[in-house]
XYZ file of C-alpha atoms in Angstrom:
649
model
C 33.802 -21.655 -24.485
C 31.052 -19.305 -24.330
C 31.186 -15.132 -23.976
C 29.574 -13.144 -21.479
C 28.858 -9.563 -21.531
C 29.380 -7.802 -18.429
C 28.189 -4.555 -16.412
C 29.944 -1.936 -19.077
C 29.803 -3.994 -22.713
C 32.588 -5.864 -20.970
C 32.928 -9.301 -23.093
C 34.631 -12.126 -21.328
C 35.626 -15.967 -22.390
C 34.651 -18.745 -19.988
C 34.016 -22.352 -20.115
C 30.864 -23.583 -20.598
C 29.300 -24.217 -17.220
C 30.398 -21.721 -15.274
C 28.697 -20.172 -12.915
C 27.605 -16.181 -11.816
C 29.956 -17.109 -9.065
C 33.193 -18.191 -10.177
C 32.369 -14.795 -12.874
C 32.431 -13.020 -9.282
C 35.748 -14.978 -8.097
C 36.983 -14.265 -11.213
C 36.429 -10.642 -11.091
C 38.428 -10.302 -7.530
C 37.920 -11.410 -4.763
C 35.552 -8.070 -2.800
C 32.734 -8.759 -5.836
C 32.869 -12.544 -4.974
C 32.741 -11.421 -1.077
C 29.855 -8.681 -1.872
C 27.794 -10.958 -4.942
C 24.198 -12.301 -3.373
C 22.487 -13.002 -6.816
C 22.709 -12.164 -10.735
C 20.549 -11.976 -13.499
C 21.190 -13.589 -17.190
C 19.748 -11.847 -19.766
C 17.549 -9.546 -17.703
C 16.153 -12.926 -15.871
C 17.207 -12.940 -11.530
C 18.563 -16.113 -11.098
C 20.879 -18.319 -8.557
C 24.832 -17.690 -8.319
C 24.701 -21.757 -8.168
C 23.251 -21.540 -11.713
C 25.129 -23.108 -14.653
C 25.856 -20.491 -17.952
C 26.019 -22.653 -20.842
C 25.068 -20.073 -23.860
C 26.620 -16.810 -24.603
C 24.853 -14.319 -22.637
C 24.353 -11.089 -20.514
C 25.329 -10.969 -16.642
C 24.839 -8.711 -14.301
C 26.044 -9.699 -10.915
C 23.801 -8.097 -7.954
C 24.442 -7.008 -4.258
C 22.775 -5.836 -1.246
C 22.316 -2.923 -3.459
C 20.098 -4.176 -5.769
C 16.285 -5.560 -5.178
C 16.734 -8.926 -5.702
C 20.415 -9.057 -4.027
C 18.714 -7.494 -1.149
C 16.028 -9.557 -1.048
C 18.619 -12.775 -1.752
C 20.593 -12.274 1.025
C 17.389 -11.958 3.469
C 16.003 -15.183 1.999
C 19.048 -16.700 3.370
C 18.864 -14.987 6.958
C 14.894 -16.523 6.949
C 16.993 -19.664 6.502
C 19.449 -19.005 9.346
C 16.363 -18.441 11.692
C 14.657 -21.408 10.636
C 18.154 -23.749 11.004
C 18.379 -21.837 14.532
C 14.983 -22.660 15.764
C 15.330 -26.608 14.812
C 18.237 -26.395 16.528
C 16.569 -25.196 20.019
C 12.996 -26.710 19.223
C 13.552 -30.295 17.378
C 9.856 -30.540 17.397
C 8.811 -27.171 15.891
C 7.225 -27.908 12.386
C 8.298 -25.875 9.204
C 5.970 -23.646 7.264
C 7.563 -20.990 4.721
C 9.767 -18.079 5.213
C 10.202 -15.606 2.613
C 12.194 -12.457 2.620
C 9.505 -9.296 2.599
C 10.311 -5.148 2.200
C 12.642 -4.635 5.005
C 13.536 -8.147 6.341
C 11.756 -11.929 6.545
C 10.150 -14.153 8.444
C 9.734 -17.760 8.854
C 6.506 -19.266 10.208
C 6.440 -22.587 12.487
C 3.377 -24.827 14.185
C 4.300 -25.311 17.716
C 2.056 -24.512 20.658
C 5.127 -22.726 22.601
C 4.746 -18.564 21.941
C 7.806 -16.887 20.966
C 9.021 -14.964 23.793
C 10.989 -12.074 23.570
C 13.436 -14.498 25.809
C 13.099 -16.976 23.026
C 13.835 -14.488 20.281
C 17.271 -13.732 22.132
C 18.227 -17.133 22.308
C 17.285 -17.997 18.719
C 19.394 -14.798 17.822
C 22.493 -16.317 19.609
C 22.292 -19.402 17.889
C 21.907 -17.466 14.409
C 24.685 -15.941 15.739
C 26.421 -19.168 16.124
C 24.867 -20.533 12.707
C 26.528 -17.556 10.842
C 30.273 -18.148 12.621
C 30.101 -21.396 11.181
C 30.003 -20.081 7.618
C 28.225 -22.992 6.173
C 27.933 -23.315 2.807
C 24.234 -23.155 1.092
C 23.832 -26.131 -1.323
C 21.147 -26.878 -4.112
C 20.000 -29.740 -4.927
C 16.912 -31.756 -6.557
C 14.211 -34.550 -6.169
C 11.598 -35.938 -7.911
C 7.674 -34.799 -6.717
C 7.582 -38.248 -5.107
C 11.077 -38.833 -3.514
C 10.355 -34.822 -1.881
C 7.396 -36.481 0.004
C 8.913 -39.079 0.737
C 11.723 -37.302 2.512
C 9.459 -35.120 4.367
C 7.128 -37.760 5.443
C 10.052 -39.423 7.050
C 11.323 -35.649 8.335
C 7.592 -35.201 9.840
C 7.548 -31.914 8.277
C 2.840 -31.931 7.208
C 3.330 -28.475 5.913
C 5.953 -29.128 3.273
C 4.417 -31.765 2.515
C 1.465 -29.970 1.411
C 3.469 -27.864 -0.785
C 5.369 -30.140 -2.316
C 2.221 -32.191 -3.031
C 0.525 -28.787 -4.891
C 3.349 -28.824 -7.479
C 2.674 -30.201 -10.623
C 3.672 -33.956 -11.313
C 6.995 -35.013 -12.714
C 8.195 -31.427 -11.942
C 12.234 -31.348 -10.307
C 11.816 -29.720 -7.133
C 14.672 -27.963 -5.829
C 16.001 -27.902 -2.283
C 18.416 -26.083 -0.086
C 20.985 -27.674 2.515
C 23.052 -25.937 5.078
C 24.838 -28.163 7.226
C 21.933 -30.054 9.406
C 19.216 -27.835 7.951
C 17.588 -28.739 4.593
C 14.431 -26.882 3.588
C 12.063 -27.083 0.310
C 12.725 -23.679 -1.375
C 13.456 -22.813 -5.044
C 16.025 -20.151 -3.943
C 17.732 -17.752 -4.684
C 20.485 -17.966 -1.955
C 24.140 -16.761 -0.576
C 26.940 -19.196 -0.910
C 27.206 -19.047 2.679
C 25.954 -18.309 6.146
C 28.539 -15.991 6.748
C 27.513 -12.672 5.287
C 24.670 -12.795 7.400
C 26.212 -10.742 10.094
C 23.967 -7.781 11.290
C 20.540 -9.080 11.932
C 17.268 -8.444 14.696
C 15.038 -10.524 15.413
C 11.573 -7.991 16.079
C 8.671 -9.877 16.854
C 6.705 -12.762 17.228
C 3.179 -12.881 16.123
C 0.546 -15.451 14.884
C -0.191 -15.897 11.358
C -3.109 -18.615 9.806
C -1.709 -21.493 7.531
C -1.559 -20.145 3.764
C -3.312 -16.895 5.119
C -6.729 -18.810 5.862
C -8.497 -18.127 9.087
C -10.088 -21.665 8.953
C -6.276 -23.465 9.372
C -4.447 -23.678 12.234
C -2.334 -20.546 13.863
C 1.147 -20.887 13.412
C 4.064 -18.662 15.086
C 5.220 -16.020 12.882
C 8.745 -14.821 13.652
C 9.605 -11.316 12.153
C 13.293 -9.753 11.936
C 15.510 -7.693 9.178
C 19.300 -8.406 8.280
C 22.214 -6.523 6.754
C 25.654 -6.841 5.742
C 26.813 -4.008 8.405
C 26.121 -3.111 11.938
C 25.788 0.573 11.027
C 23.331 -0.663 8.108
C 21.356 -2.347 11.081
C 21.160 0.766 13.535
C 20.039 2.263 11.234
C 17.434 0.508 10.426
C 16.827 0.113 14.135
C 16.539 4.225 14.367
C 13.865 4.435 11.596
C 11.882 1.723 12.762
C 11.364 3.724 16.125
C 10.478 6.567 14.529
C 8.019 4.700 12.180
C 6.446 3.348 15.329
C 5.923 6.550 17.142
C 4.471 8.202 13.319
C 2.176 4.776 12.894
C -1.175 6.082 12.083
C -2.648 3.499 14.057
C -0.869 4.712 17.015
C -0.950 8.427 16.584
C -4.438 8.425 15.738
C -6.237 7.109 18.656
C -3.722 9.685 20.658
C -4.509 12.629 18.627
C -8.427 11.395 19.373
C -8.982 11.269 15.048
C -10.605 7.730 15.007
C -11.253 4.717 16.960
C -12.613 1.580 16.923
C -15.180 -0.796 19.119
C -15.241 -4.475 19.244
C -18.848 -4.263 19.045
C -19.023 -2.907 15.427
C -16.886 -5.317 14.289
C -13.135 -5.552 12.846
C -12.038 -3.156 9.802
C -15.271 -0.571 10.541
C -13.124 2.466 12.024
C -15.371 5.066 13.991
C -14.020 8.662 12.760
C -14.164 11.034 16.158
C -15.067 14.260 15.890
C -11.217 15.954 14.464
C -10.837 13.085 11.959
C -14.654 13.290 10.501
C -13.503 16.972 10.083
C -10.422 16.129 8.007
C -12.278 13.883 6.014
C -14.701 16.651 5.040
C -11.971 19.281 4.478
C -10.419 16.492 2.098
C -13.369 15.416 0.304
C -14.857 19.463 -0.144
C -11.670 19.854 -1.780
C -11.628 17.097 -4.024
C -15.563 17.448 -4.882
C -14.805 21.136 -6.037
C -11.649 20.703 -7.531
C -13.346 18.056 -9.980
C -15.908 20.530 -10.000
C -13.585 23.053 -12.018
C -12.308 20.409 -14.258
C -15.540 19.458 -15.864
C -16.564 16.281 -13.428
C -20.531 15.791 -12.803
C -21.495 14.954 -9.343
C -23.473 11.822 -9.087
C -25.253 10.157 -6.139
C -26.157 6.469 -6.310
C -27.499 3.392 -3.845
C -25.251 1.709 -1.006
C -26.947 -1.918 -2.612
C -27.970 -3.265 -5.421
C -29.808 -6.009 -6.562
C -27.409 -9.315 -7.793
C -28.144 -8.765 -11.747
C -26.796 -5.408 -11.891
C -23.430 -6.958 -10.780
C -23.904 -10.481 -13.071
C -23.975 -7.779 -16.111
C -21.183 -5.840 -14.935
C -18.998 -9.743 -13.928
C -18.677 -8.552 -10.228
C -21.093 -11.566 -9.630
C -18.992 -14.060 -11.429
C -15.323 -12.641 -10.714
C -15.484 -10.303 -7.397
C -18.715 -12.347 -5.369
C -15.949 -13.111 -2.472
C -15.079 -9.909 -2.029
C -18.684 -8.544 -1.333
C -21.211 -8.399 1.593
C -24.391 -10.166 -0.051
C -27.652 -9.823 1.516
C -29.910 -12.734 1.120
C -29.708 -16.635 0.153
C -30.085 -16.864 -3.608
C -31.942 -20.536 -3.463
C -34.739 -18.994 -0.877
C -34.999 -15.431 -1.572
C -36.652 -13.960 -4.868
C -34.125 -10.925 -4.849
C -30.733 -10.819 -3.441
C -29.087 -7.777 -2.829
C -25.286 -6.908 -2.429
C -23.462 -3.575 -0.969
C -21.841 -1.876 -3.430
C -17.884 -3.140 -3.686
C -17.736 -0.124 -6.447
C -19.790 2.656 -8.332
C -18.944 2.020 -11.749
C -22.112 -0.265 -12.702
C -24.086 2.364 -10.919
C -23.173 5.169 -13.077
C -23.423 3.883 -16.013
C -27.574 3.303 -14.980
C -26.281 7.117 -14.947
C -25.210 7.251 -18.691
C -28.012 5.108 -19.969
C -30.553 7.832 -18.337
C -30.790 8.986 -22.466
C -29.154 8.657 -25.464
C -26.242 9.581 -26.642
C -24.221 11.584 -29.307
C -20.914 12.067 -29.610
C -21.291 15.532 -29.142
C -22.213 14.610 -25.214
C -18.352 12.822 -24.975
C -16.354 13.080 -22.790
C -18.912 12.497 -20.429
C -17.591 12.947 -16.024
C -19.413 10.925 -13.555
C -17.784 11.920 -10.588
C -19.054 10.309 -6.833
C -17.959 10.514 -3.502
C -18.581 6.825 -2.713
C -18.934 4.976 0.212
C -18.201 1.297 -0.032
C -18.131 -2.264 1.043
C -15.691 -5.334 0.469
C -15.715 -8.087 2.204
C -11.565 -8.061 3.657
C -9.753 -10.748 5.129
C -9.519 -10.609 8.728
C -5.749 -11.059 8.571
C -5.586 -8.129 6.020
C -7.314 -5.392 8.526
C -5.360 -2.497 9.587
C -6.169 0.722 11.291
C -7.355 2.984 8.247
C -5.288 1.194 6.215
C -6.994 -1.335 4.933
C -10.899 -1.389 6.242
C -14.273 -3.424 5.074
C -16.246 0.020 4.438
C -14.552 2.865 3.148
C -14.974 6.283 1.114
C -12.993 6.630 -2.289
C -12.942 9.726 -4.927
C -14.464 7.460 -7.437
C -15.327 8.942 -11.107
C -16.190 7.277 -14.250
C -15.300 8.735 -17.591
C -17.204 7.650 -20.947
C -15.269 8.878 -24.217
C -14.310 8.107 -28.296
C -11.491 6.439 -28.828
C -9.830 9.571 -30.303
C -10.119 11.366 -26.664
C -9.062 8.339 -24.704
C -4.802 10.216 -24.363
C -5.860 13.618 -23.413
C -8.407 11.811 -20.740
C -6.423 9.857 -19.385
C -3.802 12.395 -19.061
C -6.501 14.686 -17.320
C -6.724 12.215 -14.997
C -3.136 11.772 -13.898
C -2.831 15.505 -13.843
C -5.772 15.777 -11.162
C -4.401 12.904 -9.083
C -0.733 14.479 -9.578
C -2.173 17.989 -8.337
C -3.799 16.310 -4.891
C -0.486 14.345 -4.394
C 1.546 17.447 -4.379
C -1.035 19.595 -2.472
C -0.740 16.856 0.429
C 2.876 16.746 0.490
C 2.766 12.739 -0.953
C 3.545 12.782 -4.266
C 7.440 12.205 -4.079
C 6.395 9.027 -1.709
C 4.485 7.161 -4.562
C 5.354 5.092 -7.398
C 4.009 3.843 -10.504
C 2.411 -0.108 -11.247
C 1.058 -0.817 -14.693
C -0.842 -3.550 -13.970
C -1.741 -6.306 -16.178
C -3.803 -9.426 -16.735
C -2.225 -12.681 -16.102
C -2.869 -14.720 -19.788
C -2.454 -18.278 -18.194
C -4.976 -17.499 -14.910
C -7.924 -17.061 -17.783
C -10.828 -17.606 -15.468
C -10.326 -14.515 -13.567
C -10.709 -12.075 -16.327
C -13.749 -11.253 -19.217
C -12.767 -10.593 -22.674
C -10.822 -11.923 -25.864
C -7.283 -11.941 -25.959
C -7.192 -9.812 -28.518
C -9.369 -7.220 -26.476
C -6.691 -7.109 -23.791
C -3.502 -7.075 -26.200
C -5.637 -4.192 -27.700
C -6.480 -2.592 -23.991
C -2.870 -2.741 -22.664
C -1.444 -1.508 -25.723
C -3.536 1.549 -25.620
C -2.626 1.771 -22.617
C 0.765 1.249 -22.716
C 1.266 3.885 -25.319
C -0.624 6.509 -23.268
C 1.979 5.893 -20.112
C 4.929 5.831 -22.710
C 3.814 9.129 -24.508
C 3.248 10.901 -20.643
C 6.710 9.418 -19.507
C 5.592 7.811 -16.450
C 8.013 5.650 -14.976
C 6.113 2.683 -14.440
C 6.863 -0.792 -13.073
C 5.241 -3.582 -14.463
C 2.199 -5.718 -12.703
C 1.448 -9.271 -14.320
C -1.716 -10.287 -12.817
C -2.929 -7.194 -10.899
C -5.394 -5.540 -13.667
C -9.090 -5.967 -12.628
C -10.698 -8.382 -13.997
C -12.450 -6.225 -16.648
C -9.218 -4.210 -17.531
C -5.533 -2.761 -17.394
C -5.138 -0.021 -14.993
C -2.331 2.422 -13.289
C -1.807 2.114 -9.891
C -0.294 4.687 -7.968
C 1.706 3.060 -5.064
C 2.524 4.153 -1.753
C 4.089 2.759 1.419
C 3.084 3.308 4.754
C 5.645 4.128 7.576
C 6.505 0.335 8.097
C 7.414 0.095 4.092
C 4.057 -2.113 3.943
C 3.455 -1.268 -0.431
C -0.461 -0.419 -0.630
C -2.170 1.032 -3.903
C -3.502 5.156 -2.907
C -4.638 6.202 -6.632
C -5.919 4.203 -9.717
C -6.816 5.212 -13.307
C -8.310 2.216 -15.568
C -8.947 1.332 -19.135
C -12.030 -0.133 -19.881
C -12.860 -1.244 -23.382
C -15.260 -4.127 -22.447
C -17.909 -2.967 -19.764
C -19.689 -0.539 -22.303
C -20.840 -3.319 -24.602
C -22.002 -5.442 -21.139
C -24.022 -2.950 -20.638
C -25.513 -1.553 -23.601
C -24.040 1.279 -23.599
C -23.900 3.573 -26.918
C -23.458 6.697 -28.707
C -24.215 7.909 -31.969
C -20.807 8.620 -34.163
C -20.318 11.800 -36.219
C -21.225 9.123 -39.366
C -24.405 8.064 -37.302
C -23.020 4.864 -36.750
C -23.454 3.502 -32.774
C -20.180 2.620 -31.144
C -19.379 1.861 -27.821
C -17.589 4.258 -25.674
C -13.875 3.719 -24.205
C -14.731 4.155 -20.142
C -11.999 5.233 -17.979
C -12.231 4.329 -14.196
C -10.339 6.605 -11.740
C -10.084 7.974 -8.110
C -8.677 11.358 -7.385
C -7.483 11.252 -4.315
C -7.822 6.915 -3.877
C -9.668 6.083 0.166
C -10.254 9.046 2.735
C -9.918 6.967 5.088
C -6.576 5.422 3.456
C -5.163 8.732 2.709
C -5.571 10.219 5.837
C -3.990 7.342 7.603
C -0.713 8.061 5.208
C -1.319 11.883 5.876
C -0.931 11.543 9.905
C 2.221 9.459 9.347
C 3.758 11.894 6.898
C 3.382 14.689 9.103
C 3.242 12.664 12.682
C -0.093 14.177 13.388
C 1.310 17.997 12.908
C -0.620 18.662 10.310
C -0.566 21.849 7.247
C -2.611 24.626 8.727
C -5.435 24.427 5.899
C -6.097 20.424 7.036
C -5.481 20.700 10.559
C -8.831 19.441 12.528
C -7.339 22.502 15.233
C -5.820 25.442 13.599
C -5.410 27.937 16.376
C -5.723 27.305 20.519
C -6.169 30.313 22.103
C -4.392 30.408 25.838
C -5.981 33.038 28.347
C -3.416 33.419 30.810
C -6.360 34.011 33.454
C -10.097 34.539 33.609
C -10.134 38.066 33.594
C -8.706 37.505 30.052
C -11.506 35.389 28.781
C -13.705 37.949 27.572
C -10.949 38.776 25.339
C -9.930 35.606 24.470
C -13.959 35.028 23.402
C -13.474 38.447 21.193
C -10.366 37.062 19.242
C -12.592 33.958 19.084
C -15.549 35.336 17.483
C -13.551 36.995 14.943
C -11.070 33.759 13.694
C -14.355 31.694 13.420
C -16.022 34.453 11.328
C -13.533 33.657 8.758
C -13.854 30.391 8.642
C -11.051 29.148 11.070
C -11.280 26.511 13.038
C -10.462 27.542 17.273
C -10.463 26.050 20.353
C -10.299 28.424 23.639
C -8.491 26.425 26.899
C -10.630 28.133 29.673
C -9.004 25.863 31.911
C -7.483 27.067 35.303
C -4.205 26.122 33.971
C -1.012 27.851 34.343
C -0.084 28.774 30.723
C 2.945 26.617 30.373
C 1.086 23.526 30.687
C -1.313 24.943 28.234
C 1.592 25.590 25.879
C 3.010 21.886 26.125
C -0.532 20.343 25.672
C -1.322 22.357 23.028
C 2.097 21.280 21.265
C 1.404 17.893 22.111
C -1.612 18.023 20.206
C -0.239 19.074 17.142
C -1.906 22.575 17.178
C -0.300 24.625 14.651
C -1.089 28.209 16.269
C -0.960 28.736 19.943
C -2.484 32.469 20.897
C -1.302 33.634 24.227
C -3.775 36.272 25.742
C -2.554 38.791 29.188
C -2.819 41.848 30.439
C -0.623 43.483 27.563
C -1.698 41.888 24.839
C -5.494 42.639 26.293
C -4.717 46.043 26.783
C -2.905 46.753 23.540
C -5.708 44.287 21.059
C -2.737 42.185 20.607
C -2.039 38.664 20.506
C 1.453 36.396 21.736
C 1.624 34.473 18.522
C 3.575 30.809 19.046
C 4.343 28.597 16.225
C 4.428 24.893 16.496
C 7.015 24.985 13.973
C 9.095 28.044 14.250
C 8.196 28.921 17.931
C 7.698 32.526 19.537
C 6.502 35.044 16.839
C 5.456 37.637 18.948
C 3.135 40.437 19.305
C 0.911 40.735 16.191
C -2.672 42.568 15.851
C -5.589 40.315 15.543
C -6.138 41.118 12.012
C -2.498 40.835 11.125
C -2.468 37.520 12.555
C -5.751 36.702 10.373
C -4.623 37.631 6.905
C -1.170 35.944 7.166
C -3.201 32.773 8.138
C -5.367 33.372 5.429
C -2.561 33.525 2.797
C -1.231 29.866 4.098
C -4.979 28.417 4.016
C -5.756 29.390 0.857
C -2.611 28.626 -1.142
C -2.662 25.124 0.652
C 0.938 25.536 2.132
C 2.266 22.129 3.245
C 5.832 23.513 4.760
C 7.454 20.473 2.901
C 9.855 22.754 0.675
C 10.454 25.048 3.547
């Protein structure tokens, strides 16, 4: 017999053997109808999995991450089963569940109709009635190859063929469907029972542009219709706030096949968000101490063999010239931090200079996947709040914290900072290659750092292999509207770069120590953050970052003259008008302006000409109604200056 403790201290007898499942069963029967997965001593595992030590169980639902993401592993499962069913000859690639839902891939030359994806749903359908149970099973490396030699199945044969030899290799059968997959799973199809199918799209083999296109099937599941709709409902609205929508419409960016994939062109309203945002970052660092630097687009390849970019990050960068015919080879910049420090070594150093701010706005370059573009998501040139912070060991915690209290002051000023989240992200000890340093220098780096998130109680989530390769960092996550997880804000420990570089400073005891660097953004990619701003606010944006801040509506030309008055004086205190001239009656006016986002809408007639007033209109609360010019002005004023996003309102 063996004891397991339970959600509540609860300690219960079973035999040895048992499984999460018969726990469930054992529990009552709703728990054993509701269980997807469990976890055994903190560890998510199978509800097929034998418990053969004393030991802590928690048994999960749709509720919880990985019971969520359980029970859509399975519905990638149903969809595959579904489409062997109706296309024998379709070949199997993966499908994993994702945020939101799953997706299988397939090789087959057929595209995915929206037809196709109805029929495939009705077998699922079908598949799910059936309530076929999901069993697990084992074979050797070579028996697995064997069986999907026979099964004509290339794809999982390369996978199983990448796993290490002599290693069991798990399977999962349901009915006439058996796929490679090392789980976890549902004990049956038949939970399955609210699921969409949403699109078809193609996708490269293992993400690589130079293997073949497969057919990428997309769709979400859920235990309840109503869980479904609505889904369904937020979805829509995601799609009519996607940036990459809503920003071509509100004319804020495009793009042209001529310049080339992941190279956005910013028109004329998004350049001027972009400024507003990166004047207010520049001067808000400004006031907290941060130097301005101003360094080269390239450099030549030694600065980045000293730095490791070279060795570790060469992939990633756009390099000018062919290293076995040119003398020099040159690189765009992927980041500014081996640039600044040229900065730091300018002169030498005391402690007394420490902490030292390097602060930049950079533009840079990285070589992105083609699969990985997206709107101003994710681009191959881009403009980042970068800063670089040289200090003693004995500042490093009230640095750092400086830091996170900038970025935590920009999130809240644009309305994002309950949207993010917090990664600690670490270096991977058994994928050596990809990082410099000791060992000991990254125990020592990550449990500096580690301390310093502890002592600020940041709720952080932990990242095993996503520190860069020269140190641990803090990654401030975000999601865009379609739950896609991207990173907006980063601060970094460095311990190691310093002494790469030769960079000192002279200790109160005279001795020369290296300095502890601290890499950070402020406000992460312009171009980035403005693509999360215009889906936050659907393109209606606050009044002191809105490209437009008033429209001025002459009901008729006799008014313009007027209209050109009230004009003159807005723009004299900095606001940002446009005048509609247009021969337009002035409830299409209205409506465009509204469709443009516009937060102030100034309607001009004979009244308001003959009494110096102005028809104020809202976008957000509507009519106002007659206000003087100047009492229009300083209530504007008041909402500019303090920022005012309307979020709390």
């Amino acid at each position: 017999m063996i004891n397991i403790t339970l959600k509540g201290g609860i300690v219960k007898e079973f035999e040895k053997g048992v499984t999460p499942y018969a726990v469930a069963q054992s529990i009552g029967a709703g728990l054993a109808k509701a269980v997807c997965a469990a976890k055994v001593d903190g560890k998510e595992t199978d509800l097929r999995t034998p418990l053969n030590e004393d030991c802590a169980l928690e048994l999960l639902t749709f509720d919880d991450d990985y019971g969520k993401w359980t029970f859509r592993h399975t519905a990638s499962h149903i969809l595959a089963q579904a489409v062997k069913r109706l296309y024998p000859n379709v070949k199997l690639a993966i499908g994993p569940a994702i945020d939101n839902g799953f997706y299988y891939d397939f090789d087959t030359d057929v595209m995915f109709t929206p037809e196709m994806l109805e029929k495939i749903e009705g077998e699922m359908k079908k598949i799910v009635k059936e309530d076929i149970a999901l069993e697990r099973f084992t074979m050797s490396r070579e028996e697995a190859v064997k069986y999907f030699t026979e099964k004509d199945e290339p794809y999982k044969v390369e996978l199983v063929e990448e796993l290490p030899e002599g290693e069991e290799i798990s399977f999962y059968s349901q009915g006439d469907f058996t796929d490679l997959c090392a789980g976890a799973h549902l004990m049956s199809t038949a939970p399955v029972k609210a699921f969409k199918l949403l699109s078809a799209t193609g996708a490269y083999w293992r993400g690589d542009s130079n293997r073949k296109m497969l057919q990428r099937i997309y769709g979400t599941a859920y235990p309840k219709a109503s869980q479904l709709e609505e889904h369904l409902v937020a979805l829509e609205e995601a799609k009519k706030r996607d940036h990459n929508k809503l920003g071509r419409e509100l004319e804020l960016f495009t793009t042209s096949d001529l310049i080339g994939q992941g190279l956005p062109i910013m028109l004329p309203k998004g350049a001027r968000m972009i400024q507003l945002l990166q004047r207010f970052v520049e001067d808000e660092e400004q006031k907290r101490g941060w130097l301005l630097t101003k360094t080269p687009f390239m450099a030549k390849s030694d600065l980045y063999k000293v730095s490791g970019h070279w060795d570790h990050y060469k992939d990633g960068m756009f390099v000018l010239g062919d290293e076995e015919k040119d003398d020099e080879v040159f690189a765009l910049r992927p980041m500014t931090c081996p640039f600044q420090y040229q900065a730091y070594l300018n002169r030498a150093r005391s402690y007394r200079d420490l902490p030292l701010r390097y602060n930049e706005t950079s533009t840079l370059f990285r070589n992105e996947a083609s699969g990985e573009m997206h709107g101003l998501i994710r681009v191959r040139q881009f403009t980042i709040s970068e800063g670089h912070l040289m200090c003693t060991p004995e500042q490093l915690e009230d640095e750092f914290r400086g830091c996170l209290e900038l970025a935590i002051y920009m999130l809240k000023t644009l309305g994002l900072y309950g949207d993010v989240s917090y990664r600690f992200s670490q270096w991977d000890p058994a994928d050596r290659e990809k990082y410099i340093g000791t060992d000991e220098q990254w125990d020592e780096a990550q449990g500096i750092m580690g301390r310093i998130l502890d002592n600020l109680e940041i709720p952080y989530k932990i990242g095993i292999g996503e520190a860069a390769f020269y140190g641990p960092k803090l990654d401030i996550q975000i999601k865009n509207v379609h739950g896609k997880e991207d990173t907006l804000i980063t601060i970094q420990v460095d311990q190691m770069l310093a002494e790469k570089f030769g960079m000192e400073y002279v200790d109160k005891d005279g001795t020369k120590k290296h300095p502890y660097i601290i890499h950070r953004t402020s406000i992460g990619c312009y171009e980035r953050t403005l693509a999360l701003l215009i889906e936050k606010y659907a393109g209606a944006f606050p009044l002191w970052l809105a490209p437009v801040q008033v429209k001025l509506l002459p009901i008729a030309d006799r008014h313009l003259d007027y209209a050109n008055e009230v004009k003159a004086k807005l723009e004299a205190v900095g606001m940002r008008v446009e005048l509609d001239d247009r021969n337009e009656k002035i409830g299409y006016k209205i409506r465009e302006a509204r469709m443009q986002r516009v937060p102030y809408m100034l309607v001009m007639g004979d009244s308001e000409v003959e009494e110096g007033t102005l028809s104020v209109r809202s976008r957000k609360d509507g009519d106002l109604g007659a206000k003087s010019v100047d009492e229009f002005i300083a209530a504007a004023l008041v909402e500019i200056n303090t920022k005012a996003n309307g979020l709390d309102d």
